[in-house]
PDB file of C-alpha atoms and ligand atoms in Angstrom:
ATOM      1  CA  UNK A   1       0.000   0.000   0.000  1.00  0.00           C
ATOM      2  CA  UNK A   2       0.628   3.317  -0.873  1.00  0.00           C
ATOM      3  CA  UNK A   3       1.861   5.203   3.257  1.00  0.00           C
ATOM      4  CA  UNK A   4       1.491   8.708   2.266  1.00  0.00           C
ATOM      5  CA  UNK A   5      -0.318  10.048   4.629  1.00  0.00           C
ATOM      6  CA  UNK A   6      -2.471  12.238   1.719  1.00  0.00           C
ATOM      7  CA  UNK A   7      -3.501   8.055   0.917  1.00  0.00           C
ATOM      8  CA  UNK A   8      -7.037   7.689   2.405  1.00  0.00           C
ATOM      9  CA  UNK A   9      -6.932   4.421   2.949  1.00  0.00           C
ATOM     10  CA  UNK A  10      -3.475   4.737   4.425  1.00  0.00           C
ATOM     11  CA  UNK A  11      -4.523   7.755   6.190  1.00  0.00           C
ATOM     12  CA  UNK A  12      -7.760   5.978   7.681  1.00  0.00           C
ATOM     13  CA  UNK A  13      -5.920   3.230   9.359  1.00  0.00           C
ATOM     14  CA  UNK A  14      -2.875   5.092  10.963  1.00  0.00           C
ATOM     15  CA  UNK A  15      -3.296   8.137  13.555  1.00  0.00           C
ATOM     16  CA  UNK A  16      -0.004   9.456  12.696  1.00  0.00           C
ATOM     17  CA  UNK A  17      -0.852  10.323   9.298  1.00  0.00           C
ATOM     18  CA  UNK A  18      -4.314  11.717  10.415  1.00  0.00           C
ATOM     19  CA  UNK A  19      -1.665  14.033  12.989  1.00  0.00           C
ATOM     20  CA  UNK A  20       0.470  15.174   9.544  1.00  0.00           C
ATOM     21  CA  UNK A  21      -2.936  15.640   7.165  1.00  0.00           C
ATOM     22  CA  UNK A  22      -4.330  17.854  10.247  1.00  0.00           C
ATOM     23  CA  UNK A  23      -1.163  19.987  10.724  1.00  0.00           C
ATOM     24  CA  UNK A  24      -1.382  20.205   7.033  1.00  0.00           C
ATOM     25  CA  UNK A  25      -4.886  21.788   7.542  1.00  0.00           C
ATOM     26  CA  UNK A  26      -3.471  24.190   9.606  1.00  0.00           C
ATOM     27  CA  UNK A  27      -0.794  25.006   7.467  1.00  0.00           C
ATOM     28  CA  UNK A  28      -3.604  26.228   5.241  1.00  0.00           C
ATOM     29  CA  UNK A  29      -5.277  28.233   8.139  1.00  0.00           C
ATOM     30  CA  UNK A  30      -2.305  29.921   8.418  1.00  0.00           C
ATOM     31  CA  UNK A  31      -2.260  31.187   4.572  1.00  0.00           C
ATOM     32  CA  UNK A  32      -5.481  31.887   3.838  1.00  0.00           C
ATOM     33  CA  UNK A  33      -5.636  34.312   7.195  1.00  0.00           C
ATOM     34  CA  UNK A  34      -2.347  35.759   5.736  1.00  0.00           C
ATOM     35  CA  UNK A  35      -3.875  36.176   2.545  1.00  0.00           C
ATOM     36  CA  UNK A  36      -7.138  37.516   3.900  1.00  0.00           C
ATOM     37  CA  UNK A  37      -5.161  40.410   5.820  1.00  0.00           C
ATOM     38  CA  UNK A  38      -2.931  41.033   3.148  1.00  0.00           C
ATOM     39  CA  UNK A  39      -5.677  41.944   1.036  1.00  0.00           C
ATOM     40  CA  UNK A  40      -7.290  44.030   3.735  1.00  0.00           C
ATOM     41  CA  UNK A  41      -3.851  45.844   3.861  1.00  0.00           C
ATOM     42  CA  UNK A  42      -2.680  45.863   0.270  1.00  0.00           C
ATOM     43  CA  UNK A  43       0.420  44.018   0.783  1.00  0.00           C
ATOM     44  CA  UNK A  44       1.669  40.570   0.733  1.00  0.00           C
ATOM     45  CA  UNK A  45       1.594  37.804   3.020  1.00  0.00           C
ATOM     46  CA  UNK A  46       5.557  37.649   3.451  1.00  0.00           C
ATOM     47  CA  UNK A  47       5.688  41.571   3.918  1.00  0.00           C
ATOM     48  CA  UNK A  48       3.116  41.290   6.902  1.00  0.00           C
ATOM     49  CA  UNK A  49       4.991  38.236   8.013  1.00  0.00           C
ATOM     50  CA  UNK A  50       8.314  40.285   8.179  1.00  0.00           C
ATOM     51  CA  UNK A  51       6.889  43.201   9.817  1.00  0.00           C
ATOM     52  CA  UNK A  52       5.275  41.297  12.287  1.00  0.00           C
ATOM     53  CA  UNK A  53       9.039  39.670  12.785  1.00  0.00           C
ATOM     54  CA  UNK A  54      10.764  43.062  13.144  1.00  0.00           C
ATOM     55  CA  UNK A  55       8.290  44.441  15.630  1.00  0.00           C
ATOM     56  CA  UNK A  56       8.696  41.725  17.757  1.00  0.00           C
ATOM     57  CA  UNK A  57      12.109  40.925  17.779  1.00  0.00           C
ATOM     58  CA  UNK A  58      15.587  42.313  18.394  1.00  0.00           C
ATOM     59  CA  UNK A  59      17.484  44.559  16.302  1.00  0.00           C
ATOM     60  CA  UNK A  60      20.415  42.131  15.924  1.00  0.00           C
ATOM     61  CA  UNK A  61      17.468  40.071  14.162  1.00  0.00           C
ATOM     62  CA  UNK A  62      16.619  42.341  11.554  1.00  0.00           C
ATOM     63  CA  UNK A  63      18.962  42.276   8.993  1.00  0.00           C
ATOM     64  CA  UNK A  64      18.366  40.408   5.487  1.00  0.00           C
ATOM     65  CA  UNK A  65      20.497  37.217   6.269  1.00  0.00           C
ATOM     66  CA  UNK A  66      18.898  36.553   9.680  1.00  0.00           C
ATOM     67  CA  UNK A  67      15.447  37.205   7.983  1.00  0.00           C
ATOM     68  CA  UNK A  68      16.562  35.189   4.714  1.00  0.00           C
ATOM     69  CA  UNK A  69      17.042  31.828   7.215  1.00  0.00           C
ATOM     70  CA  UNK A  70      13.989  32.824   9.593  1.00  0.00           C
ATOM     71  CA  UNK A  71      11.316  32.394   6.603  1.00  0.00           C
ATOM     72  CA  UNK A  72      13.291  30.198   5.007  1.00  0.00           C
ATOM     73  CA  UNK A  73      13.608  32.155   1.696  1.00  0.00           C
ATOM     74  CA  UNK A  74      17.039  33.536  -0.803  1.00  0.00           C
ATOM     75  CA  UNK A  75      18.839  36.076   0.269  1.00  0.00           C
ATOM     76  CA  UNK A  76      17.660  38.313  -2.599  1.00  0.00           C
ATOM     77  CA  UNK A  77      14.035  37.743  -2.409  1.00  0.00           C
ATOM     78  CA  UNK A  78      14.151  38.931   1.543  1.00  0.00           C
ATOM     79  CA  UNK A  79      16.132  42.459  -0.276  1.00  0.00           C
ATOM     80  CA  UNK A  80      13.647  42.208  -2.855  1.00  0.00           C
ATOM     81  CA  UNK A  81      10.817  42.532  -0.048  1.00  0.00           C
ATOM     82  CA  UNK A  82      12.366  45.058   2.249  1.00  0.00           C
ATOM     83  CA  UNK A  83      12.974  47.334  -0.976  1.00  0.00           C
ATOM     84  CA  UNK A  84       9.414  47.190  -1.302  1.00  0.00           C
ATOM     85  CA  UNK A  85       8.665  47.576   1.788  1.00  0.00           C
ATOM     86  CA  UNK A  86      10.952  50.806   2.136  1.00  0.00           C
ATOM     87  CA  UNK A  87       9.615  52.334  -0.644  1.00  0.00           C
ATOM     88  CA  UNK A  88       5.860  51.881   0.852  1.00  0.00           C
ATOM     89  CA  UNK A  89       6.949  53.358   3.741  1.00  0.00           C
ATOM     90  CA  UNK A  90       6.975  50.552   6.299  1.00  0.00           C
ATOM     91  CA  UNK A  91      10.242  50.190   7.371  1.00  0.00           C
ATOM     92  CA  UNK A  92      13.816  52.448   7.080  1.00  0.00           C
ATOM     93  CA  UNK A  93      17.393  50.579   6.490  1.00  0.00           C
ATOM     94  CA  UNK A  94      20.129  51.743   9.395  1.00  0.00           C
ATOM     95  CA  UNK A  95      23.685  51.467   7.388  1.00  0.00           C
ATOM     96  CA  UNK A  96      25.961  50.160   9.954  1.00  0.00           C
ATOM     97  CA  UNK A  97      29.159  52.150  10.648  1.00  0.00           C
ATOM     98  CA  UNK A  98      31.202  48.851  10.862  1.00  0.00           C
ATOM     99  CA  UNK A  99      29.971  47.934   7.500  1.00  0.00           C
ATOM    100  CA  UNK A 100      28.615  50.671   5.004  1.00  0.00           C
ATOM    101  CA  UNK A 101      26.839  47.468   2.824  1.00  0.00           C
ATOM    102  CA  UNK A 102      25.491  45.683   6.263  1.00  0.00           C
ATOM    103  CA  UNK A 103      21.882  47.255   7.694  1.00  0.00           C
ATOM    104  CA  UNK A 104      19.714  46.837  10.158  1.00  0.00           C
ATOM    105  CA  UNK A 105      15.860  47.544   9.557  1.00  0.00           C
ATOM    106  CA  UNK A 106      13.383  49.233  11.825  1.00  0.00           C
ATOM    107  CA  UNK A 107       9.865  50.221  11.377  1.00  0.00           C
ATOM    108  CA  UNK A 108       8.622  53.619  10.486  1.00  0.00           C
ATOM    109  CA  UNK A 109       5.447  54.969  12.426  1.00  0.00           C
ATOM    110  CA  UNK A 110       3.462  53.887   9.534  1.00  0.00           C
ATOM    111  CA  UNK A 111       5.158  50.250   9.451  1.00  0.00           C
ATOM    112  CA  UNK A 112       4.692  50.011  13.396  1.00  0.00           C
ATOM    113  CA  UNK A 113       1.411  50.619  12.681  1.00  0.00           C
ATOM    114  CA  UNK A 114       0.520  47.749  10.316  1.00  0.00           C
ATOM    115  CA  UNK A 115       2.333  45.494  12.072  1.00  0.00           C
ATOM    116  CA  UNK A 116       0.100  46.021  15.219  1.00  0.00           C
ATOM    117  CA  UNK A 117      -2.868  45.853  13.649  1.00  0.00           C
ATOM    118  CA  UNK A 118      -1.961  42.817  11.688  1.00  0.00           C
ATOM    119  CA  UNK A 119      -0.590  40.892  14.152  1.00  0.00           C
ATOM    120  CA  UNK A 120      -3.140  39.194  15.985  1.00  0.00           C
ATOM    121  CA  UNK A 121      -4.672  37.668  12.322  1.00  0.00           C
ATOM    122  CA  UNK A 122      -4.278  34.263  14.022  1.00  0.00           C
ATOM    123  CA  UNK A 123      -7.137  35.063  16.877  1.00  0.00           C
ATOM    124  CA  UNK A 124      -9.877  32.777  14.877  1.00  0.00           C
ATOM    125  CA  UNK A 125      -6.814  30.072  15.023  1.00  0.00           C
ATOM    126  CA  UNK A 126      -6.721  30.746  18.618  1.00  0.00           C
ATOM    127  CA  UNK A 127     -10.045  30.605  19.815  1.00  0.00           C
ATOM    128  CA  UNK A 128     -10.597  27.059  19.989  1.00  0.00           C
ATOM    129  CA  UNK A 129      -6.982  26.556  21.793  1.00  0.00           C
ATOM    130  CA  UNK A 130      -8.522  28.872  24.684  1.00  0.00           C
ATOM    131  CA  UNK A 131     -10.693  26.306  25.412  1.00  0.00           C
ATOM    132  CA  UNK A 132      -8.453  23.169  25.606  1.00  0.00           C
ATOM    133  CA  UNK A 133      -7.784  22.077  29.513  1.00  0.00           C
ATOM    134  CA  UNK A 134      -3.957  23.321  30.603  1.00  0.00           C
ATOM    135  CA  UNK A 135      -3.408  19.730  30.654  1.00  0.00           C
ATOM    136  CA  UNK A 136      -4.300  19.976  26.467  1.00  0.00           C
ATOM    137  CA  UNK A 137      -2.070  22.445  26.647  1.00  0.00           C
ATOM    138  CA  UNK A 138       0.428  21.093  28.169  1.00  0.00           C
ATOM    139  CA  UNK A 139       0.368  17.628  25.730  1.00  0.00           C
ATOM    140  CA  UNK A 140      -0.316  19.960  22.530  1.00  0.00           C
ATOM    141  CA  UNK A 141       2.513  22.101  23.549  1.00  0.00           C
ATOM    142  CA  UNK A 142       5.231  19.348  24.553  1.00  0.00           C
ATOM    143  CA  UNK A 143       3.868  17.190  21.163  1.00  0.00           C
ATOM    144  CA  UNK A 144       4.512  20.354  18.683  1.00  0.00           C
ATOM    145  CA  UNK A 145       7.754  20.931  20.717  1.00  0.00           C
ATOM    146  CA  UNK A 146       9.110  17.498  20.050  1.00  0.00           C
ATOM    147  CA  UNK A 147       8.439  17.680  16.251  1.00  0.00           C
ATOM    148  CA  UNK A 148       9.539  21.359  15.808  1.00  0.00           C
ATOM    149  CA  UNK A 149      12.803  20.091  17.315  1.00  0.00           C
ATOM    150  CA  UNK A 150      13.194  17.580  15.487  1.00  0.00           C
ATOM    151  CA  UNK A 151      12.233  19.791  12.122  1.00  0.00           C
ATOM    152  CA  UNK A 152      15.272  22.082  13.098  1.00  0.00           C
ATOM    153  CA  UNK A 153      17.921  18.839  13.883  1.00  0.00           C
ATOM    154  CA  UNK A 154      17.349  17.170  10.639  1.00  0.00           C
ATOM    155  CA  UNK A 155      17.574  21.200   8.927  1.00  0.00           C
ATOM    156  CA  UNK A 156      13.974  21.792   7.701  1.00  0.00           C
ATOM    157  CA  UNK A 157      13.421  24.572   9.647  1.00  0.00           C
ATOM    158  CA  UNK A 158      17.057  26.585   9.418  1.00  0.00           C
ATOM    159  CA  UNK A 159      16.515  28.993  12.802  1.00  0.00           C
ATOM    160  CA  UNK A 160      14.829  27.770  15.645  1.00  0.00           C
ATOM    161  CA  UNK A 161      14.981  29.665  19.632  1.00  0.00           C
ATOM    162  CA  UNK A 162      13.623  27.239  21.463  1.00  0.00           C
ATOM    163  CA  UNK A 163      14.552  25.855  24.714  1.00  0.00           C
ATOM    164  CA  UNK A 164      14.800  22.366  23.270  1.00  0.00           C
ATOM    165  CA  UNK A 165      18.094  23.996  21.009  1.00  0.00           C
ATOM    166  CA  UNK A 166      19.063  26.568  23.804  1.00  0.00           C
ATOM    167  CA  UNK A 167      22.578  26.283  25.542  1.00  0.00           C
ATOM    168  CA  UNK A 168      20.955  26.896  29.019  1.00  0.00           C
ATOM    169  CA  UNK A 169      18.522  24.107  28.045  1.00  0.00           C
ATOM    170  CA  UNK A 170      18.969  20.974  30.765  1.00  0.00           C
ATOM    171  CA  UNK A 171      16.582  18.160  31.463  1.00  0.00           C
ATOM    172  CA  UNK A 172      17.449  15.610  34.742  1.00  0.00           C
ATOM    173  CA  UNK A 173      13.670  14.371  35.203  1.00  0.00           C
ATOM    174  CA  UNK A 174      12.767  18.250  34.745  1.00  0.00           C
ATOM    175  CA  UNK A 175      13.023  20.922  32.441  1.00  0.00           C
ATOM    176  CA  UNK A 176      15.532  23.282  34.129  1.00  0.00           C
ATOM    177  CA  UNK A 177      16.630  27.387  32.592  1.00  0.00           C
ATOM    178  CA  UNK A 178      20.866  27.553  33.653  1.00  0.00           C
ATOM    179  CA  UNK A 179      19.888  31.199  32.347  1.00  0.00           C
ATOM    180  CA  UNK A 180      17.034  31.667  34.887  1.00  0.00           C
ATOM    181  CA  UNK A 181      18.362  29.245  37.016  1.00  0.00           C
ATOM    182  CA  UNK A 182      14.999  27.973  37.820  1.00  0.00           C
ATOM    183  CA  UNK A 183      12.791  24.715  36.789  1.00  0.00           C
ATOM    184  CA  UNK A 184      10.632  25.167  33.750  1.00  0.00           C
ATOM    185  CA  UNK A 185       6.994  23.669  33.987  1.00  0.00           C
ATOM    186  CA  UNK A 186       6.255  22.228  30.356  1.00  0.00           C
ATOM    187  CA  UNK A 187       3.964  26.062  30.067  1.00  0.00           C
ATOM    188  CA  UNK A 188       6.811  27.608  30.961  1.00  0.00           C
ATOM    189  CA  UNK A 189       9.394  26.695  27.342  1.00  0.00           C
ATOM    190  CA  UNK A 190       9.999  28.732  25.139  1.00  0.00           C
ATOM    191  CA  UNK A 191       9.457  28.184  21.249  1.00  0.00           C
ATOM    192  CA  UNK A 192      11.265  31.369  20.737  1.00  0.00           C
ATOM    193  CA  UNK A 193      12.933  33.319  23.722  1.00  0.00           C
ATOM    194  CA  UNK A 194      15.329  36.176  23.462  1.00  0.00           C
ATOM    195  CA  UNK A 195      18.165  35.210  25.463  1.00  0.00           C
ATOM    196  CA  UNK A 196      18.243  31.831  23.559  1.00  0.00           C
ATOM    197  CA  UNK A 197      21.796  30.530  22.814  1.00  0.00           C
ATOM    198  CA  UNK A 198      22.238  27.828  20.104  1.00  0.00           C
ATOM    199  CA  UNK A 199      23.614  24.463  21.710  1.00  0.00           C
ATOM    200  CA  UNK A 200      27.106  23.777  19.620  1.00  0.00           C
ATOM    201  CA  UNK A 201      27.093  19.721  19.041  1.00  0.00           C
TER     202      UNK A 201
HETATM  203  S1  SF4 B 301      17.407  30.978  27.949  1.00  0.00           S
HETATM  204 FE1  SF4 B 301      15.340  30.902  27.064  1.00  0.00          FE
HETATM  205  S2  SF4 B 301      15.455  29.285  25.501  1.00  0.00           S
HETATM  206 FE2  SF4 B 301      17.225  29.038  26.845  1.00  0.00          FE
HETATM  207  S3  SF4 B 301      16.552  27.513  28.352  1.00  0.00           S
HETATM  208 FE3  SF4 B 301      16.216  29.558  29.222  1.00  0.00          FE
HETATM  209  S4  SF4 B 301      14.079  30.045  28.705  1.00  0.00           S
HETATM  210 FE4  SF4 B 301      14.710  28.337  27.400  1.00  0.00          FE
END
């Protein structure tokens, strides 16, 4: 028999293929309420998606290469979408003494803007998480953990900030922060944190 899990009759008979079809679904979710604001907003889905990144992250973060490996995309097609974006008005480029071709890129008023309003277009996505138990939580959260993880050891996902990947990361029968120096419950990790440190192995 055919095991892709896109196989019905595969798919019918084996609950880890139902688990990949269903995070396919999602997958969907997430582009068709991208596309749905971007339309609202006339812009694209990746320009939301990387002013939504820059608001929310650290200026070290916000420079093409950094952005280039966090969506997974070339190197010139993140330029290609800042120049747009500059030229709209969203965002400005900082030249970097150290390195007249390097920048860093911050939002404008107007690009600060947009990315607040359009950054809660998951909310019909979150809903019906609201309602799961914490102990739902909990076993969603340590589940999508687990295959993120693994997603960013076998180099499908290139960046990841997670605890899992994190340096100050331990587990001895507990999840435990070196950085915090205090135990983590499992709704306490971090999928992406700010004073994350890649593990070197
Ligand atoms: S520094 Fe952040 S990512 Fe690293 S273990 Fe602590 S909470 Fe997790």
């Amino acid at each position: 028999m055919n095991n892709s899990p896109f196989n019905l009759d595969h798919q019918n008979e084996d609950v880890s293929s139902k688990i990949v079809s269903a995070l396919e679904r999602i997958s969907q979710t997430f582009r068709v309420l991208l596309w749905e604001e971007s339309k609202k907003f006339g812009v694209t889905p990746i320009q939301i998606q990387v002013l939504i990144f820059i608001n929310f992250h650290s200026e070290e973060k916000c420079k093409v290469t950094y952005l280039a490996k966090e969506f997974n995309m070339a190197k010139p097609t993140v330029s290609d979408t800042i120049k747009t974006l500059e030229e709209k008005g969203f965002i400005e480029k900082k030249h970097l003494k150290s390195d007249s071709r390097s920048y860093l890129i911050q939002l404008t008023k107007k690009g600060k803007a947009l990315a607040n309003k359009t950054s809660s277009f998951t909310s019909v996505l979150q809903q019906p998480i609201n309602t799961l138990s914490a102990a739902d939580k909990d076993n969603l959260l340590t589940s999508l953990f687990g295959v993120i993880h693994h997603l960013n050891k076998t180099g499908v996902i290139a960046i990841q900030r997670m605890c899992f990947s994190c340096s100050y990361y331990k587990f001895n029968n507990y999840h435990f922060c070196g950085l915090l120096n205090k135990e983590l419950k499992t709704n306490d990790l971090r999928l992406d944190c700010a004073e994350h440190q890649l593990t070197l192995s």
